[in-house]
């Protein structure tokens, strides 16, 4: 507060000075907020309106209708996508994406590898973006197979009808059953 730097007798009984100090404090607070917002745009994980600049930097087609998280995932994957293509490299790229914890299995004799999603059941929300990045970075002669996990009938049998009917079929396929 600016008022703490001035003796109170200067503004205690002066509505005009009190209003001036309040308005000046408001402007200083706004300036600090704007400065922090600009600084945030320098970091991919904090950027919002600056994501289009990052996308331009990495030559990514911008889709402003996508969430910030999805756009950040694309940028981070592209940023990390510079190096030798191997299992650890692929895992690092996949982890840039939402629900991107994966196991990668190489099938060298058959010239393909398997990407199995392990952190959540179902298909990740931005799978196509991950596929696009992998397709761009993998050697052309290698194929890729994607594996997902879903709730099994064995797991559903453990539930009561009351537990099953609480959601939709889509929710049941990806629900964690304990």
mmCIF file of C-alpha atoms in Angstrom:
data_model
loop_
_atom_site.group_PDB
_atom_site.id
_atom_site.type_symbol
_atom_site.label_atom_id
_atom_site.label_comp_id
_atom_site.label_asym_id
_atom_site.label_seq_id
_atom_site.Cartn_x
_atom_site.Cartn_y
_atom_site.Cartn_z
ATOM 1 C CA UNK A 1 0.000 0.000 0.000
ATOM 2 C CA UNK A 2 1.303 3.413 -0.920
ATOM 3 C CA UNK A 3 -0.365 4.974 2.103
ATOM 4 C CA UNK A 4 2.117 3.353 4.491
ATOM 5 C CA UNK A 5 4.870 5.538 3.035
ATOM 6 C CA UNK A 6 3.132 8.812 3.865
ATOM 7 C CA UNK A 7 2.122 10.202 7.236
ATOM 8 C CA UNK A 8 -1.530 9.436 7.875
ATOM 9 C CA UNK A 9 -2.396 13.043 8.706
ATOM 10 C CA UNK A 10 -1.891 13.879 5.002
ATOM 11 C CA UNK A 11 -4.820 11.781 3.858
ATOM 12 C CA UNK A 12 -6.902 10.922 6.939
ATOM 13 C CA UNK A 13 -9.360 13.740 6.495
ATOM 14 C CA UNK A 14 -8.722 14.315 2.811
ATOM 15 C CA UNK A 15 -10.999 12.244 0.603
ATOM 16 C CA UNK A 16 -9.262 13.465 -2.547
ATOM 17 C CA UNK A 17 -5.775 12.372 -1.408
ATOM 18 C CA UNK A 18 -7.167 9.083 -0.126
ATOM 19 C CA UNK A 19 -8.753 8.430 -3.526
ATOM 20 C CA UNK A 20 -5.544 9.396 -5.340
ATOM 21 C CA UNK A 21 -3.471 6.939 -3.277
ATOM 22 C CA UNK A 22 -6.020 4.163 -3.805
ATOM 23 C CA UNK A 23 -6.014 4.743 -7.578
ATOM 24 C CA UNK A 24 -2.236 4.819 -7.718
ATOM 25 C CA UNK A 25 -2.061 1.557 -5.761
ATOM 26 C CA UNK A 26 -4.543 -0.016 -8.164
ATOM 27 C CA UNK A 27 -2.361 0.991 -11.144
ATOM 28 C CA UNK A 28 0.806 -0.362 -9.486
ATOM 29 C CA UNK A 29 -0.920 -3.688 -8.719
ATOM 30 C CA UNK A 30 -2.156 -3.922 -12.308
ATOM 31 C CA UNK A 31 1.337 -3.191 -13.634
ATOM 32 C CA UNK A 32 2.819 -5.951 -11.453
ATOM 33 C CA UNK A 33 0.169 -8.398 -12.654
ATOM 34 C CA UNK A 34 0.794 -7.475 -16.293
ATOM 35 C CA UNK A 35 4.560 -7.851 -15.830
ATOM 36 C CA UNK A 36 4.106 -11.325 -14.311
ATOM 37 C CA UNK A 37 1.816 -12.289 -17.182
ATOM 38 C CA UNK A 38 4.478 -11.299 -19.713
ATOM 39 C CA UNK A 39 7.120 -13.265 -17.802
ATOM 40 C CA UNK A 40 4.810 -16.320 -17.772
ATOM 41 C CA UNK A 41 4.700 -16.289 -21.586
ATOM 42 C CA UNK A 42 8.444 -17.053 -21.604
ATOM 43 C CA UNK A 43 7.773 -20.499 -20.079
ATOM 44 C CA UNK A 44 5.826 -23.100 -22.058
ATOM 45 C CA UNK A 45 4.211 -24.587 -18.941
ATOM 46 C CA UNK A 46 2.843 -21.181 -17.874
ATOM 47 C CA UNK A 47 2.157 -19.535 -21.241
ATOM 48 C CA UNK A 48 -1.391 -18.700 -22.299
ATOM 49 C CA UNK A 49 -1.718 -16.047 -24.999
ATOM 50 C CA UNK A 50 1.974 -16.582 -25.826
ATOM 51 C CA UNK A 51 1.399 -20.199 -26.899
ATOM 52 C CA UNK A 52 0.834 -19.023 -30.479
ATOM 53 C CA UNK A 53 4.351 -17.540 -30.430
ATOM 54 C CA UNK A 54 5.781 -20.838 -29.201
ATOM 55 C CA UNK A 55 3.813 -22.721 -31.887
ATOM 56 C CA UNK A 56 5.190 -20.371 -34.516
ATOM 57 C CA UNK A 57 8.726 -20.908 -33.173
ATOM 58 C CA UNK A 58 8.423 -24.706 -33.504
ATOM 59 C CA UNK A 59 6.436 -24.525 -36.767
ATOM 60 C CA UNK A 60 3.321 -26.096 -35.258
ATOM 61 C CA UNK A 61 -0.074 -25.384 -36.774
ATOM 62 C CA UNK A 62 -1.913 -23.459 -34.084
ATOM 63 C CA UNK A 63 -5.424 -24.466 -33.073
ATOM 64 C CA UNK A 64 -6.690 -21.873 -30.588
ATOM 65 C CA UNK A 65 -9.794 -24.000 -29.924
ATOM 66 C CA UNK A 66 -7.645 -26.631 -28.172
ATOM 67 C CA UNK A 67 -7.034 -26.324 -24.440
ATOM 68 C CA UNK A 68 -3.831 -24.765 -23.159
ATOM 69 C CA UNK A 69 -2.722 -28.201 -21.883
ATOM 70 C CA UNK A 70 -3.070 -29.844 -25.290
ATOM 71 C CA UNK A 71 -1.264 -26.975 -27.013
ATOM 72 C CA UNK A 72 1.517 -27.062 -24.407
ATOM 73 C CA UNK A 73 1.859 -30.823 -24.903
ATOM 74 C CA UNK A 74 2.411 -30.349 -28.634
ATOM 75 C CA UNK A 75 5.012 -27.655 -28.066
ATOM 76 C CA UNK A 76 6.885 -29.631 -25.399
ATOM 77 C CA UNK A 77 6.902 -32.755 -27.561
ATOM 78 C CA UNK A 78 8.260 -30.811 -30.505
ATOM 79 C CA UNK A 79 10.884 -29.202 -28.282
ATOM 80 C CA UNK A 80 11.953 -32.578 -26.887
ATOM 81 C CA UNK A 81 11.766 -34.186 -30.331
ATOM 82 C CA UNK A 82 15.328 -33.412 -31.210
ATOM 83 C CA UNK A 83 17.674 -36.367 -30.776
ATOM 84 C CA UNK A 84 18.224 -40.023 -31.599
ATOM 85 C CA UNK A 85 14.996 -42.007 -31.843
ATOM 86 C CA UNK A 86 15.055 -44.813 -29.249
ATOM 87 C CA UNK A 87 12.869 -46.151 -26.421
ATOM 88 C CA UNK A 88 13.883 -43.566 -23.812
ATOM 89 C CA UNK A 89 13.523 -40.758 -26.360
ATOM 90 C CA UNK A 90 10.013 -41.967 -27.273
ATOM 91 C CA UNK A 91 8.995 -42.235 -23.601
ATOM 92 C CA UNK A 92 10.222 -38.688 -22.975
ATOM 93 C CA UNK A 93 8.113 -37.408 -25.871
ATOM 94 C CA UNK A 94 5.007 -39.363 -24.810
ATOM 95 C CA UNK A 95 5.246 -38.047 -21.255
ATOM 96 C CA UNK A 96 4.913 -34.515 -22.624
ATOM 97 C CA UNK A 97 1.293 -35.377 -23.393
ATOM 98 C CA UNK A 98 -1.678 -35.742 -21.070
ATOM 99 C CA UNK A 99 -1.963 -39.391 -19.876
ATOM 100 C CA UNK A 100 1.331 -40.046 -21.658
ATOM 101 C CA UNK A 101 2.950 -42.591 -19.363
ATOM 102 C CA UNK A 102 3.853 -45.448 -21.688
ATOM 103 C CA UNK A 103 5.745 -48.691 -21.996
ATOM 104 C CA UNK A 104 7.568 -49.088 -25.286
ATOM 105 C CA UNK A 105 8.365 -52.546 -26.617
ATOM 106 C CA UNK A 106 10.628 -52.963 -29.608
ATOM 107 C CA UNK A 107 9.973 -55.704 -32.141
ATOM 108 C CA UNK A 108 13.189 -55.326 -34.100
ATOM 109 C CA UNK A 109 12.856 -58.412 -36.302
ATOM 110 C CA UNK A 110 9.375 -57.344 -37.424
ATOM 111 C CA UNK A 111 10.390 -53.646 -37.776
ATOM 112 C CA UNK A 112 7.824 -52.114 -35.439
ATOM 113 C CA UNK A 113 7.398 -51.029 -31.847
ATOM 114 C CA UNK A 114 4.454 -51.026 -29.451
ATOM 115 C CA UNK A 115 3.399 -48.027 -27.379
ATOM 116 C CA UNK A 116 1.258 -49.137 -24.427
ATOM 117 C CA UNK A 117 -0.444 -46.466 -22.314
ATOM 118 C CA UNK A 118 -0.141 -47.362 -18.644
ATOM 119 C CA UNK A 119 -1.243 -44.485 -16.432
ATOM 120 C CA UNK A 120 -4.991 -44.412 -17.156
ATOM 121 C CA UNK A 121 -7.543 -46.631 -18.825
ATOM 122 C CA UNK A 122 -9.009 -45.592 -22.149
ATOM 123 C CA UNK A 123 -7.684 -43.571 -25.045
ATOM 124 C CA UNK A 124 -5.765 -40.377 -24.178
ATOM 125 C CA UNK A 125 -7.595 -37.180 -25.167
ATOM 126 C CA UNK A 126 -4.905 -35.941 -27.557
ATOM 127 C CA UNK A 127 -3.765 -39.262 -29.017
ATOM 128 C CA UNK A 128 -3.750 -37.942 -32.583
ATOM 129 C CA UNK A 129 -1.247 -35.248 -31.615
ATOM 130 C CA UNK A 130 1.076 -37.869 -30.110
ATOM 131 C CA UNK A 131 0.670 -40.061 -33.200
ATOM 132 C CA UNK A 132 1.552 -37.123 -35.432
ATOM 133 C CA UNK A 133 4.718 -36.367 -33.447
ATOM 134 C CA UNK A 134 5.803 -40.028 -33.402
ATOM 135 C CA UNK A 135 5.144 -40.353 -37.140
ATOM 136 C CA UNK A 136 7.224 -37.259 -37.794
ATOM 137 C CA UNK A 137 10.166 -38.418 -35.659
ATOM 138 C CA UNK A 138 10.348 -42.197 -36.090
ATOM 139 C CA UNK A 139 12.424 -43.790 -38.831
ATOM 140 C CA UNK A 140 10.253 -44.317 -41.907
ATOM 141 C CA UNK A 141 10.828 -48.091 -42.030
ATOM 142 C CA UNK A 142 9.370 -48.687 -38.534
ATOM 143 C CA UNK A 143 5.714 -49.318 -37.843
ATOM 144 C CA UNK A 144 3.973 -48.488 -34.594
ATOM 145 C CA UNK A 145 1.142 -50.195 -32.705
ATOM 146 C CA UNK A 146 -0.776 -48.440 -29.926
ATOM 147 C CA UNK A 147 -2.235 -50.384 -26.990
ATOM 148 C CA UNK A 148 -4.803 -49.185 -24.478
ATOM 149 C CA UNK A 149 -6.346 -50.772 -21.410
ATOM 150 C CA UNK A 150 -10.032 -50.860 -20.578
ATOM 151 C CA UNK A 151 -12.110 -52.281 -17.740
ATOM 152 C CA UNK A 152 -12.559 -56.043 -18.244
ATOM 153 C CA UNK A 153 -15.752 -58.024 -17.722
ATOM 154 C CA UNK A 154 -13.960 -59.768 -14.858
ATOM 155 C CA UNK A 155 -13.574 -56.419 -13.129
ATOM 156 C CA UNK A 156 -17.184 -55.443 -13.849
ATOM 157 C CA UNK A 157 -18.417 -58.711 -12.270
ATOM 158 C CA UNK A 158 -17.012 -57.478 -8.940
ATOM 159 C CA UNK A 159 -19.403 -54.524 -8.983
ATOM 160 C CA UNK A 160 -23.011 -54.405 -7.888
ATOM 161 C CA UNK A 161 -25.705 -53.226 -10.281
ATOM 162 C CA UNK A 162 -25.984 -50.052 -8.192
ATOM 163 C CA UNK A 163 -22.287 -49.310 -8.806
ATOM 164 C CA UNK A 164 -22.502 -50.109 -12.525
ATOM 165 C CA UNK A 165 -25.535 -47.956 -13.305
ATOM 166 C CA UNK A 166 -23.991 -44.788 -11.793
ATOM 167 C CA UNK A 167 -22.290 -43.849 -15.063
ATOM 168 C CA UNK A 168 -22.350 -44.226 -18.803
ATOM 169 C CA UNK A 169 -20.941 -47.127 -20.820
ATOM 170 C CA UNK A 170 -17.938 -44.968 -21.790
ATOM 171 C CA UNK A 171 -17.248 -44.204 -18.119
ATOM 172 C CA UNK A 172 -17.547 -47.886 -17.186
ATOM 173 C CA UNK A 173 -14.977 -48.870 -19.846
ATOM 174 C CA UNK A 174 -12.364 -46.601 -18.269
ATOM 175 C CA UNK A 175 -13.318 -46.755 -14.593
ATOM 176 C CA UNK A 176 -10.785 -48.008 -12.069
ATOM 177 C CA UNK A 177 -12.399 -50.962 -10.321
ATOM 178 C CA UNK A 178 -11.102 -51.792 -6.833
#
